[in-house]
Amino acid sequence: MNFGELVGGLETNAALHAAVSWLAKSVNQATPVVKVRRRDGTEEVTAHHLLTQLLERPNSYYDGKTLFAGVVLSLVADGNAYLGIERDAEGQVLEICWLAHTRVTMQKDPQSREPFDFWEYRPPTGTPIRVPKRDIVQVRMGIDPEDPRYGLAPLKALVRQQYALEQGTTYTANVLRNGGTPMTILTPRDPDTLIDPQEIADRWNAKTQGDRVGSALVMDVPVEVHYPKATPNDLALETILDRMEADICAVLGVPAQVLGLHSGRLSKTYANMKEAREVAWEEAVLPLLNLIAGCLSHALLPEVSARWERERLTFDVSQIRPLMPDVDSLHNRAREDWKANLIDRAAWKRMVGLPVVAEDAGVFYEDTTETQLSGKGGL
């Protein structure tokens, strides 16, 4: 069975939608910056770089956060994200925009030996457009073994889970719509009773489904009502659907409690939530940011900068709360290292964020203790 043909889009699956939305919002918390490598091997951030300005305001229709949200959606759903480049009359990059992954394909000219020769973009209306290779940037997640030119979508490994979740929620919704009544079998008590089965079914459904759920039903023939063992409890839908949600979270690298999914309820505590956010950032968001930065550095830096060989695009995550060090732990570690004479006063101040003066260098805890004992003052 081809489950891929049976499932809907991300908009029909709450778990997948929650994961993609969380990833997009998290990616947009990081700030794109361009770093240039000095002669001594160190790097410094380049202020007001053309690439970061372009990513902040990619076009006249939407901002950079919307652009990156589209990139994340395409990478999860298809393994490939595409950015179209608009150029001025001199061929310089003027704007970039997100292109739906469902509308972009690689095409080859007859007799060509290249992996591909041009892009084909299929707009919502009109005929397909031939686009030069340099005018579309591909951000690829992994490699599709069936066609190495494309990435491998995480969503392709989740089609059965997606189908099971959709069917489970649809079944539950239908049971609620039927007044909490699962599938019903009606049989006449007297085998000699002449009844129209369709008429009895229509009368039953009219009173147990839709807006007339719960209204009185009077049957003029004796019938027996049977409920097959197919209730939500009998099907263990809660456990089954938990497993589907857990599989989605495992593939995307985001713990269920971070997304607020039902399957994360048993492990959702304050301490676990903090650790879960850290795991989500380290296992899902940071690799995604590195992937995007690497692809855009390779494709766009040569387009906008003359010194692109010494530059790289990266994302500043220093202000991301789940990745910031625990202040209490940092102070405790610094204090213990200071009291054990493992670091001098200058290093201790740097660790806790205090200003350092020249007199702090080479002063250890034992020196300050001896000063205090001798009555000469100290810290």
PDB file of N, CA and C in Angstrom, residues 8 43 46 58 67 78-80 123 142 149 156 182 190 198 226 233 259-260 266 277 296 309 327 351:
ATOM      1  N   GLY A   8      -2.605  13.419   3.965  1.00  0.00           N
ATOM      2  CA  GLY A   8      -2.756  14.805   3.555  1.00  0.00           C
ATOM      3  C   GLY A   8      -1.463  15.573   3.744  1.00  0.00           C
ATOM      4  N   GLU A  43      38.628  34.778  13.758  1.00  0.00           N
ATOM      5  CA  GLU A  43      37.522  35.313  12.977  1.00  0.00           C
ATOM      6  C   GLU A  43      36.882  36.488  13.690  1.00  0.00           C
ATOM      7  N   THR A  46      31.631  40.565  10.512  1.00  0.00           N
ATOM      8  CA  THR A  46      31.607  41.698   9.596  1.00  0.00           C
ATOM      9  C   THR A  46      30.286  42.444   9.754  1.00  0.00           C
ATOM     10  N   PRO A  58      14.943  40.054   2.229  1.00  0.00           N
ATOM     11  CA  PRO A  58      15.229  39.351   0.972  1.00  0.00           C
ATOM     12  C   PRO A  58      14.497  39.909  -0.239  1.00  0.00           C
ATOM     13  N   LEU A  67      11.175  33.982   5.034  1.00  0.00           N
ATOM     14  CA  LEU A  67      12.009  33.222   4.107  1.00  0.00           C
ATOM     15  C   LEU A  67      12.525  31.945   4.761  1.00  0.00           C
ATOM     16  N   ASP A  78      10.400  17.873   2.078  1.00  0.00           N
ATOM     17  CA  ASP A  78      10.925  17.384   0.804  1.00  0.00           C
ATOM     18  C   ASP A  78      12.418  17.074   0.837  1.00  0.00           C
ATOM     19  N   GLY A  79      13.136  17.605   1.819  1.00  0.00           N
ATOM     20  CA  GLY A  79      14.582  17.441   1.848  1.00  0.00           C
ATOM     21  C   GLY A  79      15.309  18.430   0.958  1.00  0.00           C
ATOM     22  N   ASN A  80      14.563  19.285   0.265  1.00  0.00           N
ATOM     23  CA  ASN A  80      15.129  20.280  -0.639  1.00  0.00           C
ATOM     24  C   ASN A  80      14.395  21.600  -0.465  1.00  0.00           C
ATOM     25  N   PRO A 123       4.989  27.658 -12.294  1.00  0.00           N
ATOM     26  CA  PRO A 123       4.179  28.607 -11.517  1.00  0.00           C
ATOM     27  C   PRO A 123       2.763  28.084 -11.334  1.00  0.00           C
ATOM     28  N   GLY A 142      20.837  16.009   3.386  1.00  0.00           N
ATOM     29  CA  GLY A 142      21.241  14.645   3.083  1.00  0.00           C
ATOM     30  C   GLY A 142      21.241  14.385   1.583  1.00  0.00           C
ATOM     31  N   ARG A 149      21.061  13.886  -6.706  1.00  0.00           N
ATOM     32  CA  ARG A 149      20.962  15.323  -6.949  1.00  0.00           C
ATOM     33  C   ARG A 149      20.040  15.995  -5.938  1.00  0.00           C
ATOM     34  N   LYS A 156       9.448  11.571   4.479  1.00  0.00           N
ATOM     35  CA  LYS A 156       9.242  10.342   3.723  1.00  0.00           C
ATOM     36  C   LYS A 156       9.333   9.103   4.617  1.00  0.00           C
ATOM     37  N   PRO A 182     -19.650   3.923  18.883  1.00  0.00           N
ATOM     38  CA  PRO A 182     -18.844   3.369  17.794  1.00  0.00           C
ATOM     39  C   PRO A 182     -19.743   2.640  16.793  1.00  0.00           C
ATOM     40  N   ASP A 190     -37.006 -10.948  16.194  1.00  0.00           N
ATOM     41  CA  ASP A 190     -37.827 -12.024  15.613  1.00  0.00           C
ATOM     42  C   ASP A 190     -37.371 -12.235  14.175  1.00  0.00           C
ATOM     43  N   GLN A 198     -32.335  -0.824   5.248  1.00  0.00           N
ATOM     44  CA  GLN A 198     -31.846   0.531   4.965  1.00  0.00           C
ATOM     45  C   GLN A 198     -32.673   1.573   5.715  1.00  0.00           C
ATOM     46  N   HIS A 226     -26.050  -4.251  18.860  1.00  0.00           N
ATOM     47  CA  HIS A 226     -24.748  -4.851  19.178  1.00  0.00           C
ATOM     48  C   HIS A 226     -23.643  -3.828  18.892  1.00  0.00           C
ATOM     49  N   ASN A 233     -11.136   2.681  23.459  1.00  0.00           N
ATOM     50  CA  ASN A 233     -10.397   1.957  24.501  1.00  0.00           C
ATOM     51  C   ASN A 233      -9.984   0.574  24.036  1.00  0.00           C
ATOM     52  N   LEU A 259       7.143  20.051  22.192  1.00  0.00           N
ATOM     53  CA  LEU A 259       6.078  20.388  21.243  1.00  0.00           C
ATOM     54  C   LEU A 259       4.706  20.419  21.901  1.00  0.00           C
ATOM     55  N   GLY A 260       4.616  19.974  23.157  1.00  0.00           N
ATOM     56  CA  GLY A 260       3.323  19.932  23.830  1.00  0.00           C
ATOM     57  C   GLY A 260       2.451  18.783  23.383  1.00  0.00           C
ATOM     58  N   LEU A 266       4.039  12.213  30.212  1.00  0.00           N
ATOM     59  CA  LEU A 266       4.555  11.445  31.335  1.00  0.00           C
ATOM     60  C   LEU A 266       5.929  11.921  31.783  1.00  0.00           C
ATOM     61  N   ARG A 277      14.484  21.059  26.053  1.00  0.00           N
ATOM     62  CA  ARG A 277      14.745  22.184  25.152  1.00  0.00           C
ATOM     63  C   ARG A 277      16.199  22.200  24.702  1.00  0.00           C
ATOM     64  N   LEU A 296      24.100  28.364   1.995  1.00  0.00           N
ATOM     65  CA  LEU A 296      23.994  29.759   1.574  1.00  0.00           C
ATOM     66  C   LEU A 296      25.369  30.401   1.444  1.00  0.00           C
ATOM     67  N   GLU A 309      36.205  34.111  -0.198  1.00  0.00           N
ATOM     68  CA  GLU A 309      37.009  32.933   0.143  1.00  0.00           C
ATOM     69  C   GLU A 309      37.424  32.938   1.611  1.00  0.00           C
ATOM     70  N   VAL A 327      23.778  30.113  35.264  1.00  0.00           N
ATOM     71  CA  VAL A 327      24.567  31.113  35.990  1.00  0.00           C
ATOM     72  C   VAL A 327      25.027  30.587  37.343  1.00  0.00           C
ATOM     73  N   MET A 351      35.437  34.408  34.322  1.00  0.00           N
ATOM     74  CA  MET A 351      34.434  33.357  34.324  1.00  0.00           C
ATOM     75  C   MET A 351      33.077  33.858  34.804  1.00  0.00           C
TER      76      MET A 351
END
